[in-house]
Coordinates of C-alpha atoms and ligand atoms in Angstrom, one line a residue:
X6 CA 0.0 0.0 0.0
X7 CA 1.3 3.4 -0.9
X8 CA 0.3 6.2 1.4
X9 CA 1.0 9.9 1.6
X10 CA 0.5 11.9 4.7
X11 CA -0.6 15.5 4.1
X12 CA -1.2 18.2 6.7
X13 CA 0.3 21.2 8.4
X14 CA 3.5 21.0 10.4
X15 CA 2.8 19.7 13.9
X16 CA -0.5 18.1 13.0
X17 CA 0.8 14.7 13.9
X18 CA 2.0 13.2 10.6
X19 CA 5.1 11.7 12.2
X20 CA 3.2 10.1 15.0
X21 CA 0.6 8.7 12.6
X22 CA 3.3 7.4 10.3
X23 CA 5.1 5.6 13.2
X24 CA 1.8 3.9 14.1
X25 CA 0.9 2.9 10.6
X26 CA 4.4 1.6 9.9
X27 CA 4.0 -0.9 12.7
X28 CA 0.4 -1.8 11.8
X29 CA 1.1 -2.2 8.1
X30 CA 4.8 -3.2 8.1
X31 CA 5.7 -0.6 5.5
X32 CA 8.8 1.6 5.3
X33 CA 8.4 5.2 6.7
X34 CA 10.0 7.8 4.5
X35 CA 10.2 11.1 6.3
X36 CA 11.8 13.9 4.3
X37 CA 12.2 15.9 7.4
X38 CA 14.2 13.1 9.1
X39 CA 16.3 12.6 6.0
X40 CA 17.0 16.3 5.7
X41 CA 17.8 16.8 9.4
X42 CA 20.4 14.0 9.1
X43 CA 21.9 15.7 6.0
X44 CA 21.8 19.1 7.6
X45 CA 24.2 18.0 10.3
X46 CA 27.0 18.4 7.8
X47 CA 25.4 21.0 5.5
X48 CA 25.2 24.5 7.0
X49 CA 23.2 25.9 4.1
X50 CA 20.6 23.3 4.5
X51 CA 20.5 23.8 8.3
X52 CA 19.9 27.5 7.8
X53 CA 17.0 27.0 5.4
X54 CA 15.4 24.5 7.7
X55 CA 15.9 26.5 10.9
X56 CA 14.2 29.5 9.2
X57 CA 11.2 27.3 8.5
X58 CA 11.6 27.6 4.7
X59 CA 11.4 24.7 2.2
X60 CA 14.5 23.3 0.6
X61 CA 14.7 23.5 -3.2
X62 CA 12.3 21.2 -5.1
X63 CA 15.0 19.5 -7.3
X64 CA 17.2 18.8 -4.3
X65 CA 14.5 17.0 -2.2
X66 CA 12.9 15.3 -5.3
X67 CA 16.2 13.7 -6.2
X68 CA 16.5 12.3 -2.7
X69 CA 13.0 10.9 -2.8
X70 CA 13.5 9.4 -6.2
X71 CA 16.6 7.5 -5.0
X72 CA 14.8 6.4 -1.9
X73 CA 11.6 5.1 -3.7
X74 CA 13.7 3.2 -6.2
X75 CA 15.1 1.0 -3.4
X76 CA 13.8 -2.6 -3.1
X77 CA 12.3 -2.0 0.3
X78 CA 9.8 0.5 -1.2
X79 CA 8.5 -1.7 -4.0
X80 CA 5.6 -3.2 -2.0
X81 CA 4.6 0.2 -0.6
X82 CA 5.6 3.0 1.8
X83 CA 4.4 5.8 4.0
X84 CA 5.5 9.1 2.6
X85 CA 5.6 11.8 5.3
X86 CA 6.6 15.3 4.3
X87 CA 6.6 14.9 0.5
X88 CA 5.1 16.2 -1.7
X89 CA 5.0 19.7 -0.2
X90 CA 4.7 21.8 -3.4
X91 CA 2.9 21.6 -6.7
X92 CA 6.3 21.0 -8.4
X93 CA 7.0 18.0 -6.2
X94 CA 3.5 16.5 -6.8
X95 CA 4.2 16.9 -10.6
X96 CA 7.5 15.2 -10.2
X97 CA 5.8 12.2 -8.8
X98 CA 3.3 12.2 -11.6
X99 CA 6.1 12.4 -14.2
X100 CA 7.8 9.4 -12.5
X101 CA 4.5 7.5 -12.5
X102 CA 4.5 7.1 -8.8
X103 CA 0.8 6.8 -7.8
X104 CA -0.7 6.3 -4.3
X105 CA -3.6 4.3 -2.9
X106 CA -4.4 6.9 -0.2
X107 CA -3.5 10.4 0.7
X108 CA -4.5 11.1 4.3
X109 CA -5.2 14.7 5.0
X110 CA -4.7 15.4 8.7
X111 CA -6.6 18.5 9.9
X112 CA -6.4 20.3 13.3
X113 CA -7.1 23.8 14.5
X114 CA -4.2 26.3 14.4
X115 CA -4.4 26.7 18.2
X116 CA -3.9 22.9 18.6
X117 CA -1.1 22.8 16.0
X118 CA 0.9 25.6 17.8
X119 CA 0.4 23.8 21.1
X120 CA 1.7 20.5 19.6
X121 CA 4.7 22.2 17.8
X122 CA 5.9 24.2 20.8
X123 CA 5.6 21.2 23.2
X124 CA 7.1 18.6 20.8
X125 CA 10.3 16.8 21.8
X126 CA 12.2 14.3 19.7
X127 CA 14.7 11.7 20.6
X128 CA 18.2 12.8 19.4
X129 CA 19.1 9.2 18.7
X130 CA 16.1 7.3 17.3
X131 CA 13.8 10.3 16.3
X132 CA 10.9 9.0 18.4
X133 CA 8.3 11.8 18.9
X134 CA 7.1 13.0 22.3
X135 CA 5.1 15.9 23.7
X136 CA 5.5 17.6 27.1
X137 CA 1.8 17.0 27.8
X138 CA 0.2 14.6 25.3
X139 CA 2.9 12.0 24.8
X140 CA 5.1 12.0 27.9
X141 CA 8.1 9.8 28.2
X142 CA 8.2 7.6 31.3
X143 CA 11.3 9.5 32.5
X144 CA 11.5 13.2 31.8
X145 CA 13.9 14.1 29.0
X146 CA 14.7 10.4 28.2
X147 CA 13.4 8.3 25.3
X148 CA 11.4 5.3 26.3
X149 CA 12.6 3.3 23.3
X150 CA 16.3 3.8 23.3
X151 CA 17.2 5.9 26.4
X152 CA 18.4 8.7 24.1
X153 CA 18.2 12.4 25.0
X154 CA 14.9 14.2 24.2
X155 CA 15.5 17.6 22.5
X156 CA 13.4 20.4 20.9
X157 CA 13.9 20.8 17.2
X158 CA 15.5 24.1 16.2
X159 CA 12.5 24.8 13.9
X160 CA 10.0 24.2 16.7
X161 CA 10.8 27.7 18.1
X162 CA 8.1 30.5 17.7
X163 CA 9.6 32.4 14.7
X164 CA 10.2 29.3 12.7
X165 CA 6.7 27.9 13.6
X166 CA 5.0 31.0 12.2
X167 CA 7.0 30.8 9.0
X168 CA 6.4 27.1 8.5
X169 CA 2.6 27.5 8.9
X170 CA 2.6 30.3 6.4
X171 CA 4.7 28.2 3.9
X172 CA 2.3 25.3 4.4
X173 CA -0.8 27.5 3.6
X174 CA 0.8 29.0 0.5
X175 CA 2.6 26.0 -1.0
X176 CA 1.3 22.7 0.5
X177 CA -2.4 23.2 1.2
X178 CA -3.3 23.5 -2.5
X179 CA -2.2 19.9 -2.9
X180 CA -5.3 18.9 -0.9
X181 CA -7.5 19.8 -3.9
X182 CA -5.1 18.2 -6.3
X183 CA -5.5 14.8 -4.6
X184 CA -9.2 15.2 -3.8
X185 CA -9.8 15.5 -7.6
X186 CA -7.9 12.2 -8.0
X187 CA -10.4 10.7 -5.5
X188 CA -7.7 9.2 -3.3
X189 CA -7.9 11.9 -0.5
X190 CA -9.2 10.8 2.9
X191 CA -9.8 13.3 5.7
X192 CA -8.6 12.6 9.2
X193 CA -9.7 14.7 12.2
X194 CA -6.4 15.3 14.0
X195 CA -8.0 17.6 16.6
X196 CA -8.7 14.5 18.8
X197 CA -6.7 12.8 21.5
X198 CA -3.6 11.0 20.0
X199 CA -5.1 7.4 20.2
X200 CA -8.3 8.6 18.4
X201 CA -6.3 10.3 15.7
X202 CA -4.4 7.0 15.2
X203 CA -7.5 4.9 15.0
X204 CA -9.2 7.4 12.6
X205 CA -6.1 7.3 10.3
X206 CA -6.1 3.5 10.3
X207 CA -9.9 3.4 9.7
X208 CA -9.5 5.8 6.7
X209 CA -7.4 3.2 4.8
X210 CA -10.4 1.2 3.5
Ligands
AMP4 P1 9.2 18.2 8.7 O1 10.0 17.3 9.7 O2 8.4 17.4 7.8 O3 8.4 19.2 9.4 O4 10.3 19.0 7.8 C1 11.2 19.8 8.4 C2 11.8 20.7 7.4 O5 12.5 20.0 6.4 C3 10.8 21.6 6.6 O6 10.4 22.8 7.4 C4 11.6 22.0 5.4 O7 12.6 22.9 5.7 C5 12.3 20.6 5.1 N1 11.5 19.8 4.3 C6 11.0 18.6 4.6 N2 10.3 18.0 3.6 C7 10.4 18.9 2.5 C8 9.9 18.9 1.2 N3 9.2 17.9 0.7 N4 10.3 20.0 0.4 C9 11.0 21.0 0.9 N5 11.5 21.1 2.2 C10 11.2 20.0 3.0

């Protein structure tokens, strides 16, 4: 099954992806995770991301193309964070990469800001936590691998504002694009985490 997760930053795409990966046994392709790894040794990339801007279409499209061509992605995948612009969606069309479902996660702006500002990630395994909604057993320590929990540089207020504005301008128009293709499913992401996860799974029918 080939699934794309659409939705504003902070809406819970990563958390839903981690859940679906386990349920469906598919690889999780997170462009954010790939780029954060790359940015450790690439200052220019780090700056773009910390400012909450998008990296160039051709740069990320090339990475996605290489990833999707790998054997592990043949039977399906969960694509989280791509496409994010019309050019990226067109790139997938040109390469004939279709999807079974595009899940559009929707939440209020108030909830999104709360989630982004309280989000913590494991420095080591990238697991996602929240200071109120998804607490680790021990403060600041990842339940899964014992790694340190940190705040992403782009989860600070100025970057959050920029990322939400970029989302509205560049990514939100893709909702209509996939609705017209009749593969779009809406998921109410304003609910408690476990209900969002069940709604996402239920939408894949
Ligand atoms: P995310 O973890 O999905 O919120 O992505 C973090 C950051 O990585 C974004 O704010 C962008 O700077 C960059 N990024 C991730 N995916 C893409 C994409 N498809 N196109 C351009 N930039 C991206």
